[in-house]
Tab-separated table of C-alpha atoms and ligand atoms in Angstrom:
chain	number	residue	atom	x	y	z
Y	1	MET	CA	12.273	-12.793	32.770
Y	2	GLN	CA	10.355	-11.356	30.504
Y	3	ARG	CA	8.540	-13.803	28.067
Y	4	HIS	CA	8.529	-14.051	24.658
Y	5	PHE	CA	7.024	-16.637	23.129
Y	6	PHE	CA	3.428	-16.482	23.370
Y	7	ASN	CA	0.637	-18.907	21.610
Y	8	ALA	CA	-2.906	-18.940	20.876
Y	9	ASP	CA	-4.242	-19.980	23.986
Y	10	GLU	CA	-3.478	-16.901	25.595
Y	11	ILE	CA	-4.821	-14.339	24.010
Y	12	ASN	CA	-7.367	-12.294	25.685
Y	13	ILE	CA	-10.463	-10.516	25.000
Y	14	SER	CA	-10.789	-8.486	27.632
Y	15	GLU	CA	-7.650	-6.858	26.995
Y	16	PHE	CA	-8.088	-6.600	23.279
Y	17	ALA	CA	-12.078	-4.607	24.175
Y	18	ALA	CA	-10.029	-2.289	26.947
Y	19	LEU	CA	-7.619	-1.851	23.701
Y	20	CYS	CA	-10.413	-1.102	21.297
Y	21	SER	CA	-12.111	1.023	22.811
Y	22	GLN	CA	-9.986	3.868	22.967
Y	23	THR	CA	-10.957	7.280	22.415
Y	24	VAL	CA	-8.916	9.769	19.715
Y	25	SER	CA	-9.124	13.459	20.498
Y	26	SER	CA	-8.508	15.623	17.734
Y	27	GLN	CA	-6.627	17.726	19.281
Y	28	ASP	CA	-3.253	15.055	18.603
Y	29	TYR	CA	-4.272	15.157	15.057
Y	30	LYS	CA	-3.991	18.852	14.288
Y	31	PHE	CA	-2.937	18.528	10.173
Y	32	SER	CA	-7.078	16.623	9.743
Y	33	VAL	CA	-10.109	17.445	8.604
Y	34	ASP	CA	-12.350	15.962	10.378
Y	35	ILE	CA	-13.104	12.444	12.354
Y	36	GLN	CA	-15.688	9.621	11.789
Y	37	GLN	CA	-16.295	6.764	13.441
Y	38	ARG	CA	-13.037	6.872	14.938
Y	39	VAL	CA	-11.389	7.214	12.094
Y	40	VAL	CA	-8.469	10.907	11.058
Y	41	ILE	CA	-9.701	12.245	8.170
Y	42	TYR	CA	-7.315	14.864	5.786
Y	43	GLU	CA	-7.330	16.266	2.436
Y	44	GLY	CA	-5.633	14.815	-0.161
Y	45	GLU	CA	-5.176	19.275	-1.606
Y	46	HIS	CA	-4.460	20.051	1.701
Y	47	ILE	CA	-0.856	16.833	2.220
Y	48	GLN	CA	-0.091	18.193	-1.379
Y	49	ALA	CA	0.403	22.000	-0.240
Y	50	LEU	CA	2.349	20.439	3.070
Y	51	ILE	CA	4.895	18.794	1.760
Y	52	SER	CA	7.868	20.670	0.255
Y	53	THR	CA	7.011	22.877	3.919
Y	54	GLN	CA	8.807	23.397	7.136
Y	55	GLN	CA	5.593	21.166	8.652
Y	56	ALA	CA	5.469	17.964	6.682
Y	57	PHE	CA	7.883	15.784	9.106
Y	58	ASP	CA	5.123	16.919	11.427
Y	59	LEU	CA	2.650	15.927	9.213
Y	60	LYS	CA	4.398	12.321	8.123
Y	61	SER	CA	5.325	12.166	12.131
Y	62	GLU	CA	1.056	13.223	12.725
Y	63	LEU	CA	-0.152	10.294	9.890
Y	64	HIS	CA	3.094	8.054	11.545
Y	65	HIS	CA	0.880	8.692	15.193
Y	66	CYS	CA	-1.993	8.075	14.108
Y	67	ILE	CA	-1.617	4.191	11.894
Y	68	LYS	CA	0.587	3.571	14.913
Y	69	ASP	CA	-0.510	4.055	18.480
Y	70	GLY	CA	-3.942	5.665	17.119
Y	71	PRO	CA	-7.009	4.079	15.894
Y	72	GLY	CA	-4.595	2.436	13.076
Y	73	ILE	CA	-6.637	4.232	9.878
Y	74	VAL	CA	-6.150	6.849	7.910
Y	75	VAL	CA	-8.584	8.227	4.988
Y	76	VAL	CA	-7.525	10.965	2.748
Y	77	ARG	CA	-10.179	12.868	0.700
Y	78	GLN	CA	-9.672	13.408	-2.893
Y	79	ALA	CA	-6.135	11.510	-2.116
Y	80	PHE	CA	-6.096	11.867	-6.234
Y	81	GLN	CA	-7.806	14.983	-7.981
Y	82	ASP	CA	-7.988	13.784	-10.871
Y	83	LEU	CA	-10.477	11.380	-11.668
Y	84	LYS	CA	-10.468	10.875	-15.260
Y	85	VAL	CA	-6.844	9.208	-13.784
Y	86	ILE	CA	-8.841	6.381	-11.949
Y	87	ASP	CA	-11.965	6.026	-14.642
Y	88	ARG	CA	-8.955	5.722	-17.218
Y	89	ALA	CA	-7.157	3.376	-15.008
Y	90	THR	CA	-9.989	1.323	-14.053
Y	91	GLU	CA	-10.853	0.910	-18.152
Y	92	ILE	CA	-7.504	-0.774	-18.156
Y	93	PHE	CA	-8.329	-2.626	-15.302
Y	94	LYS	CA	-11.886	-3.792	-16.461
Y	95	GLU	CA	-9.766	-5.194	-19.579
Y	96	ILE	CA	-7.264	-6.719	-18.142
Y	97	ILE	CA	-9.945	-8.718	-15.981
Y	98	GLU	CA	-12.045	-9.930	-19.450
Y	99	GLU	CA	-8.799	-10.820	-21.101
Y	100	GLU	CA	-7.397	-12.923	-17.485
Y	101	LYS	CA	-11.143	-14.353	-17.785
Y	102	THR	CA	-10.458	-16.208	-20.454
Y	103	SER	CA	-6.751	-17.548	-20.129
Y	104	ASP	CA	-6.106	-21.101	-18.157
Y	105	GLN	CA	-3.923	-19.355	-15.316
Y	106	HIS	CA	-7.242	-17.432	-13.860
Y	107	ARG	CA	-7.314	-18.096	-10.202
Y	108	GLY	CA	-9.861	-15.624	-8.242
Y	109	ASP	CA	-10.031	-14.566	-5.360
Y	110	HIS	CA	-8.572	-16.239	-2.429
Y	111	PHE	CA	-11.170	-14.325	-0.148
Y	112	ALA	CA	-14.679	-14.797	-1.870
Y	113	LYS	CA	-15.324	-18.145	-4.749
Y	114	VAL	CA	-14.213	-17.070	-8.195
Y	115	GLY	CA	-17.056	-15.263	-10.221
Y	116	GLU	CA	-18.203	-13.209	-7.034
Y	117	ASN	CA	-15.223	-11.522	-7.145
Y	118	GLU	CA	-12.966	-10.968	-9.406
Y	119	ARG	CA	-9.171	-9.608	-8.966
Y	120	ILE	CA	-6.387	-9.068	-10.513
Y	121	TRP	CA	-2.634	-9.569	-9.116
Y	122	ASN	CA	0.225	-7.177	-9.835
Y	123	ALA	CA	-2.171	-4.928	-11.182
Y	124	LEU	CA	1.163	-2.494	-10.769
Y	125	GLN	CA	3.017	-4.410	-13.337
Y	126	LYS	CA	0.004	-5.255	-15.444
Y	127	PHE	CA	-1.183	-1.940	-15.533
Y	128	CYS	CA	2.197	-0.617	-16.750
Y	129	GLU	CA	2.828	-2.574	-19.862
Y	130	ARG	CA	-1.144	-2.451	-21.118
Y	131	ASP	CA	-0.705	2.193	-20.775
Y	132	PRO	CA	2.567	3.395	-19.599
Y	133	GLU	CA	1.229	7.025	-20.560
Y	134	ALA	CA	-2.504	5.955	-17.667
Y	135	PHE	CA	-0.081	4.755	-15.431
Y	136	VAL	CA	2.443	7.418	-15.428
Y	137	ALA	CA	-0.573	9.626	-14.184
Y	138	TYR	CA	-2.179	7.738	-11.478
Y	139	TYR	CA	1.480	7.122	-9.644
Y	140	ASN	CA	2.950	10.498	-10.054
Y	141	ASN	CA	0.766	11.747	-7.186
Y	142	PRO	CA	2.713	13.038	-4.739
Y	143	VAL	CA	0.724	12.244	-2.117
Y	144	LEU	CA	0.663	8.411	-1.696
Y	145	ARG	CA	4.364	9.029	-1.805
Y	146	PHE	CA	4.153	11.420	0.847
Y	147	ILE	CA	1.995	9.150	3.111
Y	148	SER	CA	4.155	5.870	2.190
Y	149	GLU	CA	7.038	8.017	3.656
Y	150	ALA	CA	5.603	9.249	6.560
Y	151	TRP	CA	5.251	4.880	7.641
Y	152	LEU	CA	7.772	3.607	6.249
Y	153	GLY	CA	10.587	5.908	4.863
Y	154	PRO	CA	12.212	6.164	1.550
Y	155	PHE	CA	13.181	3.266	-0.817
Y	156	TYR	CA	9.935	1.556	0.215
Y	157	GLN	CA	8.481	-1.294	-3.438
Y	158	LEU	CA	5.688	-0.361	-4.466
Y	159	THR	CA	2.792	-3.703	-5.377
Y	160	SER	CA	-0.867	-3.301	-6.016
Y	161	GLN	CA	-3.840	-5.551	-6.077
Y	162	VAL	CA	-7.409	-4.892	-7.923
Y	163	ASN	CA	-10.907	-5.976	-6.183
Y	164	ILE	CA	-13.987	-5.555	-8.122
Y	165	ILE	CA	-16.566	-6.724	-5.949
Y	166	LYS	CA	-19.531	-7.477	-7.988
Y	167	PRO	CA	-23.207	-6.950	-6.769
Y	168	GLY	CA	-23.922	-9.896	-4.594
Y	169	GLY	CA	-20.379	-9.690	-3.346
Y	170	GLN	CA	-20.386	-11.105	-0.076
Y	171	ALA	CA	-18.215	-10.081	3.275
Y	172	GLN	CA	-14.670	-11.211	4.141
Y	173	GLN	CA	-13.619	-12.635	7.512
Y	174	PRO	CA	-11.803	-10.029	10.015
Y	175	HIS	CA	-8.344	-11.019	8.945
Y	176	ARG	CA	-5.015	-9.435	9.399
Y	177	ASP	CA	-3.055	-9.087	6.398
Y	178	TYR	CA	0.989	-9.936	5.593
Y	179	HIS	CA	3.548	-10.972	6.855
Y	180	LEU	CA	1.515	-12.964	9.208
Y	181	GLY	CA	-1.602	-12.584	7.974
Y	182	PHE	CA	-0.778	-15.226	6.149
Y	183	GLN	CA	1.027	-17.774	8.402
Y	184	ASP	CA	-0.520	-21.149	10.883
Y	185	ASP	CA	-1.168	-19.265	14.829
Y	186	ALA	CA	1.361	-22.553	15.321
Y	187	ILE	CA	3.696	-20.358	12.588
Y	188	VAL	CA	2.955	-17.104	13.980
Y	189	ALA	CA	3.855	-18.507	17.823
Y	190	GLU	CA	7.647	-19.662	16.309
Y	191	PHE	CA	8.294	-15.752	15.677
Y	192	PRO	CA	8.912	-14.214	19.386
Y	193	ILE	CA	6.456	-11.380	20.317
Y	194	ALA	CA	8.815	-8.147	18.487
Y	195	SER	CA	9.235	-9.889	15.391
Y	196	GLN	CA	5.223	-9.802	15.425
Y	197	ILE	CA	5.389	-6.497	16.133
Y	198	PHE	CA	7.959	-5.288	14.042
Y	199	SER	CA	6.242	-6.992	10.822
Y	200	GLN	CA	3.708	-4.990	11.215
Y	201	LEU	CA	5.942	-1.260	10.645
Y	202	LEU	CA	6.917	-3.464	7.535
Y	203	THR	CA	4.283	-2.905	5.401
Y	204	LEU	CA	1.415	-0.372	4.933
Y	205	GLN	CA	-2.140	-1.281	2.824
Y	206	GLY	CA	-3.908	0.871	1.386
Y	207	ALA	CA	-6.900	1.665	-0.991
Y	208	VAL	CA	-7.511	3.803	-3.372
Y	209	ALA	CA	-11.809	4.078	-4.390
Y	210	HIS	CA	-12.644	3.662	-8.074
Y	211	THR	CA	-15.797	3.427	-7.748
Y	212	GLU	CA	-18.780	5.353	-5.542
Y	213	MET	CA	-18.686	3.606	-2.226
Y	214	ASN	CA	-21.798	4.178	0.276
Y	215	THR	CA	-21.708	2.300	2.958
Y	216	SER	CA	-24.653	-0.730	0.726
Y	217	ALA	CA	-21.900	-0.882	-0.944
Y	218	GLY	CA	-19.199	-2.449	1.349
Y	219	PRO	CA	-16.233	-0.145	1.708
Y	220	THR	CA	-13.689	-1.942	3.777
Y	221	LEU	CA	-14.671	-3.045	7.809
Y	222	LEU	CA	-11.848	-1.636	10.241
Y	223	LEU	CA	-12.252	-2.039	13.609
Y	224	PRO	CA	-9.939	1.352	15.184
Y	225	PHE	CA	-7.009	0.739	17.295
Y	226	SER	CA	-7.087	-3.519	16.656
Y	227	GLN	CA	-3.642	-2.860	15.706
Y	228	GLN	CA	-2.743	-2.393	18.968
Y	229	TYR	CA	-3.118	-5.505	20.717
Y	230	PRO	CA	0.193	-7.409	20.604
Y	231	LEU	CA	-0.736	-11.099	20.304
Y	232	GLY	CA	-3.560	-9.778	17.284
Y	233	TYR	CA	-1.845	-12.047	14.654
Y	234	LEU	CA	-2.747	-15.240	16.825
Y	235	ALA	CA	-6.222	-14.244	17.987
Y	236	TRP	CA	-8.456	-12.788	14.604
Y	237	ARG	CA	-9.645	-16.361	13.807
Y	238	ASN	CA	-10.996	-16.116	16.994
Y	239	PRO	CA	-15.096	-16.892	17.009
Y	240	GLU	CA	-15.310	-14.078	20.407
Y	241	PHE	CA	-12.422	-11.865	18.471
Y	242	ILE	CA	-15.403	-12.607	15.259
Y	243	ASP	CA	-18.051	-11.523	16.992
Y	244	TYR	CA	-16.406	-8.383	18.739
Y	245	PHE	CA	-15.424	-6.819	15.847
Y	246	SER	CA	-18.811	-7.767	13.929
Y	247	GLN	CA	-20.272	-5.828	17.045
Y	248	ASN	CA	-17.708	-2.901	16.644
Y	249	ALA	CA	-16.064	-2.348	13.476
Y	250	VAL	CA	-16.581	0.864	11.363
Y	251	GLN	CA	-17.450	1.279	7.686
Y	252	LEU	CA	-16.689	5.086	6.217
Y	253	PRO	CA	-18.512	5.639	3.348
Y	254	LEU	CA	-15.780	6.695	0.460
Y	255	LYS	CA	-16.424	8.746	-2.495
Y	256	LYS	CA	-14.194	7.771	-5.848
Y	257	GLY	CA	-10.243	9.247	-5.246
Y	258	ASP	CA	-10.545	8.628	-1.491
Y	259	ALA	CA	-7.645	6.415	-0.187
Y	260	VAL	CA	-7.436	4.497	3.191
Y	261	PHE	CA	-4.462	3.623	4.118
Y	262	PHE	CA	-4.098	1.301	7.457
Y	263	SER	CA	-1.911	-0.859	9.989
Y	264	PRO	CA	-1.222	-4.035	8.354
Y	265	ALA	CA	-2.541	-4.964	12.045
Y	266	LEU	CA	-5.605	-3.775	11.471
Y	267	PHE	CA	-8.402	-6.092	12.524
Y	268	HIS	CA	-10.711	-5.696	8.993
Y	269	ALA	CA	-12.868	-7.350	6.106
Y	270	GLY	CA	-14.290	-5.776	2.577
Y	271	GLY	CA	-18.097	-5.684	3.401
Y	272	ASN	CA	-21.135	-7.103	2.147
Y	273	ASN	CA	-21.734	-5.563	-2.213
Y	274	THR	CA	-25.774	-5.129	-1.540
Y	275	GLU	CA	-25.923	-2.196	-4.281
Y	276	SER	CA	-26.550	-3.173	-8.325
Y	277	SER	CA	-23.596	-1.432	-9.174
Y	278	ASP	CA	-19.443	-2.636	-8.735
Y	279	ARG	CA	-17.067	-2.083	-6.264
Y	280	ILE	CA	-14.210	-1.133	-7.803
Y	281	ALA	CA	-10.947	-0.690	-5.531
Y	282	ASN	CA	-7.141	-0.790	-6.207
Y	283	LEU	CA	-5.918	-2.175	-3.296
Y	284	LEU	CA	-1.897	-0.424	-2.734
Y	285	GLN	CA	0.597	-2.455	-0.548
Y	286	VAL	CA	4.141	-0.954	0.095
Y	287	SER	CA	7.064	-2.725	1.387
Y	288	SER	CA	9.662	-1.157	3.196
Y	289	ALA	CA	13.153	-1.468	1.824
Y	290	PHE	CA	13.785	-3.641	5.022
Y	291	GLY	CA	11.362	-6.047	4.273
Y	292	LYS	CA	9.800	-8.335	1.205
Y	293	PRO	CA	6.746	-7.178	-0.909
Y	294	MET	CA	4.454	-10.179	-1.364
Y	295	GLU	CA	4.325	-10.052	-5.282
Y	296	SER	CA	7.445	-10.124	-7.771
Y	297	VAL	CA	7.408	-7.186	-9.886
Y	298	ASP	CA	9.279	-7.234	-13.017
Y	299	ARG	CA	10.219	-3.415	-12.597
Y	300	SER	CA	13.343	-3.430	-14.428
Y	301	LYS	CA	10.832	-3.664	-17.496
Y	302	MET	CA	8.636	-1.754	-16.031
Y	303	THR	CA	11.172	0.784	-15.695
Y	304	LYS	CA	11.951	0.676	-19.384
Y	305	LEU	CA	8.806	1.943	-20.551
Y	306	ILE	CA	8.082	4.684	-18.201
Y	307	TYR	CA	11.498	6.537	-19.176
Y	308	PRO	CA	10.347	7.666	-22.097
Y	309	LEU	CA	7.662	9.051	-20.353
Y	310	LEU	CA	9.643	11.461	-17.910
Y	311	LEU	CA	12.697	11.882	-20.150
Y	312	ALA	CA	9.523	14.317	-22.556
Y	313	GLY	CA	7.496	15.146	-19.422
Y	314	LYS	CA	10.592	16.629	-18.621
Y	315	GLN	CA	12.161	18.452	-21.383
Y	316	ALA	CA	8.036	19.908	-21.574
Y	317	LYS	CA	8.145	20.482	-18.805
Y	318	LEU	CA	4.979	18.350	-18.351
Y	319	PHE	CA	5.812	16.843	-14.446
Y	320	SER	CA	7.169	18.167	-11.187
Y	321	PRO	CA	10.720	17.068	-9.335
Y	322	GLU	CA	7.996	15.186	-7.162
Y	323	GLU	CA	5.920	13.936	-9.119
Y	324	THR	CA	8.323	12.408	-11.093
Y	325	LYS	CA	10.040	10.673	-7.930
Y	326	SER	CA	6.471	9.423	-7.420
Y	327	VAL	CA	6.464	7.510	-10.147
Y	328	CYS	CA	9.617	6.452	-9.934
Y	329	SER	CA	9.028	4.986	-5.815
Y	330	SER	CA	6.071	3.759	-7.039
Y	331	VAL	CA	8.238	1.275	-10.126
Y	332	VAL	CA	11.746	1.172	-8.842
Y	333	ASP	CA	13.422	-1.239	-5.865
Y	334	GLY	CA	15.159	1.947	-4.850
Y	335	TYR	CA	16.771	0.040	-1.791
Y	336	SER	CA	20.868	-0.844	-2.658
Y	337	PHE	CA	20.620	-4.064	-1.181
Y	338	PRO	CA	21.311	-7.274	-1.162
Y	339	THR	CA	23.755	-6.791	-4.772
Y	340	ASN	CA	27.469	-7.955	-5.503
Y	341	LEU	CA	29.929	-5.552	-3.284
Y	342	ASP	CA	32.234	-7.277	-5.252
Y	343	LEU	CA	30.727	-6.115	-9.031
Y	344	ASP	CA	28.820	-3.031	-7.436
Y	345	SER	CA	30.491	-1.667	-5.254
Y	346	PRO	CA	29.930	2.170	-3.286
Y	347	LEU	CA	30.062	5.414	-4.948
Y	348	ALA	CA	31.610	8.560	-2.599
Y	349	GLY	CA	29.106	7.828	-0.290
Y	350	SER	CA	28.489	4.839	1.640
Y	351	THR	CA	25.932	3.020	-0.411
Y	352	PRO	CA	26.095	2.256	-4.282
Y	353	GLU	CA	24.088	4.015	-6.909
Y	354	THR	CA	20.069	3.198	-6.288
Y	355	VAL	CA	18.234	2.683	-9.526
Y	356	GLN	CA	16.067	6.116	-8.424
Y	357	GLY	CA	19.828	7.156	-8.208
Y	358	LEU	CA	20.366	6.211	-12.287
Y	359	ILE	CA	16.793	7.623	-13.150
Y	360	GLU	CA	18.185	10.915	-11.812
Y	361	ARG	CA	21.076	10.924	-13.204
Y	362	ALA	CA	19.932	10.360	-16.461
Y	363	LEU	CA	17.133	12.225	-16.507
Y	364	ASN	CA	19.155	15.427	-15.423
Y	365	GLU	CA	21.002	15.076	-17.698
Y	366	GLU	CA	18.657	13.925	-20.212
Y	367	TRP	CA	20.240	10.639	-21.661
Y	368	PRO	CA	18.583	9.086	-24.638
Y	369	ILE	CA	16.402	6.088	-23.775
Y	370	GLU	CA	18.616	3.529	-25.610
Y	371	ARG	CA	21.746	5.298	-23.440
Y	372	PHE	CA	19.520	4.693	-20.239
Y	373	CYS	CA	18.554	1.116	-21.227
Y	374	GLU	CA	21.955	-0.506	-20.947
Y	375	GLY	CA	22.816	1.612	-17.757
Y	376	LEU	CA	19.916	-0.384	-16.509
Y	377	ASP	CA	20.629	-3.249	-17.924
Y	378	GLU	CA	23.771	-2.728	-16.742
Y	379	ALA	CA	23.449	-1.781	-12.790
Y	380	THR	CA	21.229	-4.791	-12.767
Y	381	LYS	CA	23.667	-7.222	-13.644
Y	382	ARG	CA	25.812	-6.396	-11.980
Y	383	ARG	CA	23.503	-6.453	-9.078
Y	384	LEU	CA	23.447	-9.999	-9.679
Y	385	ALA	CA	25.995	-12.727	-7.505
A	401	FE2	FE1	-7.047	-7.550	3.747
């Protein structure tokens, strides 16, 4: 019988090295514009042009293949084409950090000494609350939604954390991310290997560059193909693996507005910032409808903040349906469950209406703001036991 449970003594550096030595064939990535250091690179504008075409599923397959069975990393050059949107968000992030510094609740970064780096937890909600208009302009980005759906399908939940690495900020230790990257080896070993592997398929890690990131600014070090090692969640703390990482990780310069997406199982680490200015990234963590996100977010509050803008935008024809849907996907919990099935019975189909569905109906019928907020409160209440 096949074994399903393993412990940290069973990791094997040669198996890991063999997987991490694979090469990338450009024939597998026909939509890409470049491959550098075994990282597949796409152009934001090009992805956007294909979203509503018959090639969309082929492109999604290619992106999914790259993250799961390929090197595990996708870079999108100019995922944001309007850099004013990025700069406005950066200003807002800096304001939030200044305020949080003087607040008792400031906790710093879990990888660095307080003062060396700055981090905004739940930056998604804080950004939305501080400036809903700038928030909508940032998250109405169909490229972000397309890549999230390529990895997770629809109904995902977005969270975001802002990371500012000060000049002199030190590199992180290589690690894997959420879910199992936050657990001790003994806990990881309690999960059957199938769960260790499927947990990787429930999250997408992303980072949007808010500053120019030459390699001297320390953009994330990434080890291509390392996500394919089945026992990786038991291996990333091991000195041999750390050594292999430091010899073989790659680091790609990013420009402001570029984004990188990777498997949470990929071995990675933020680099040293040896420049004289801050390195700023908006870290996106996208969670499958079938997983649990890492942060709690007041999504109803955010939905009420963006609805007036979406309604005005629709009436003034400011946003395409794709853009509207992209903002909504970034804000709402788009899945029907868990719910209270006594109160929230399925409609004509087989699932109760989602909040996304409610927003679409409200926008189509141009509900006034008050009516929408009442409708949302009722829908939220119906889902509670
Ligand atoms: Fe990480």
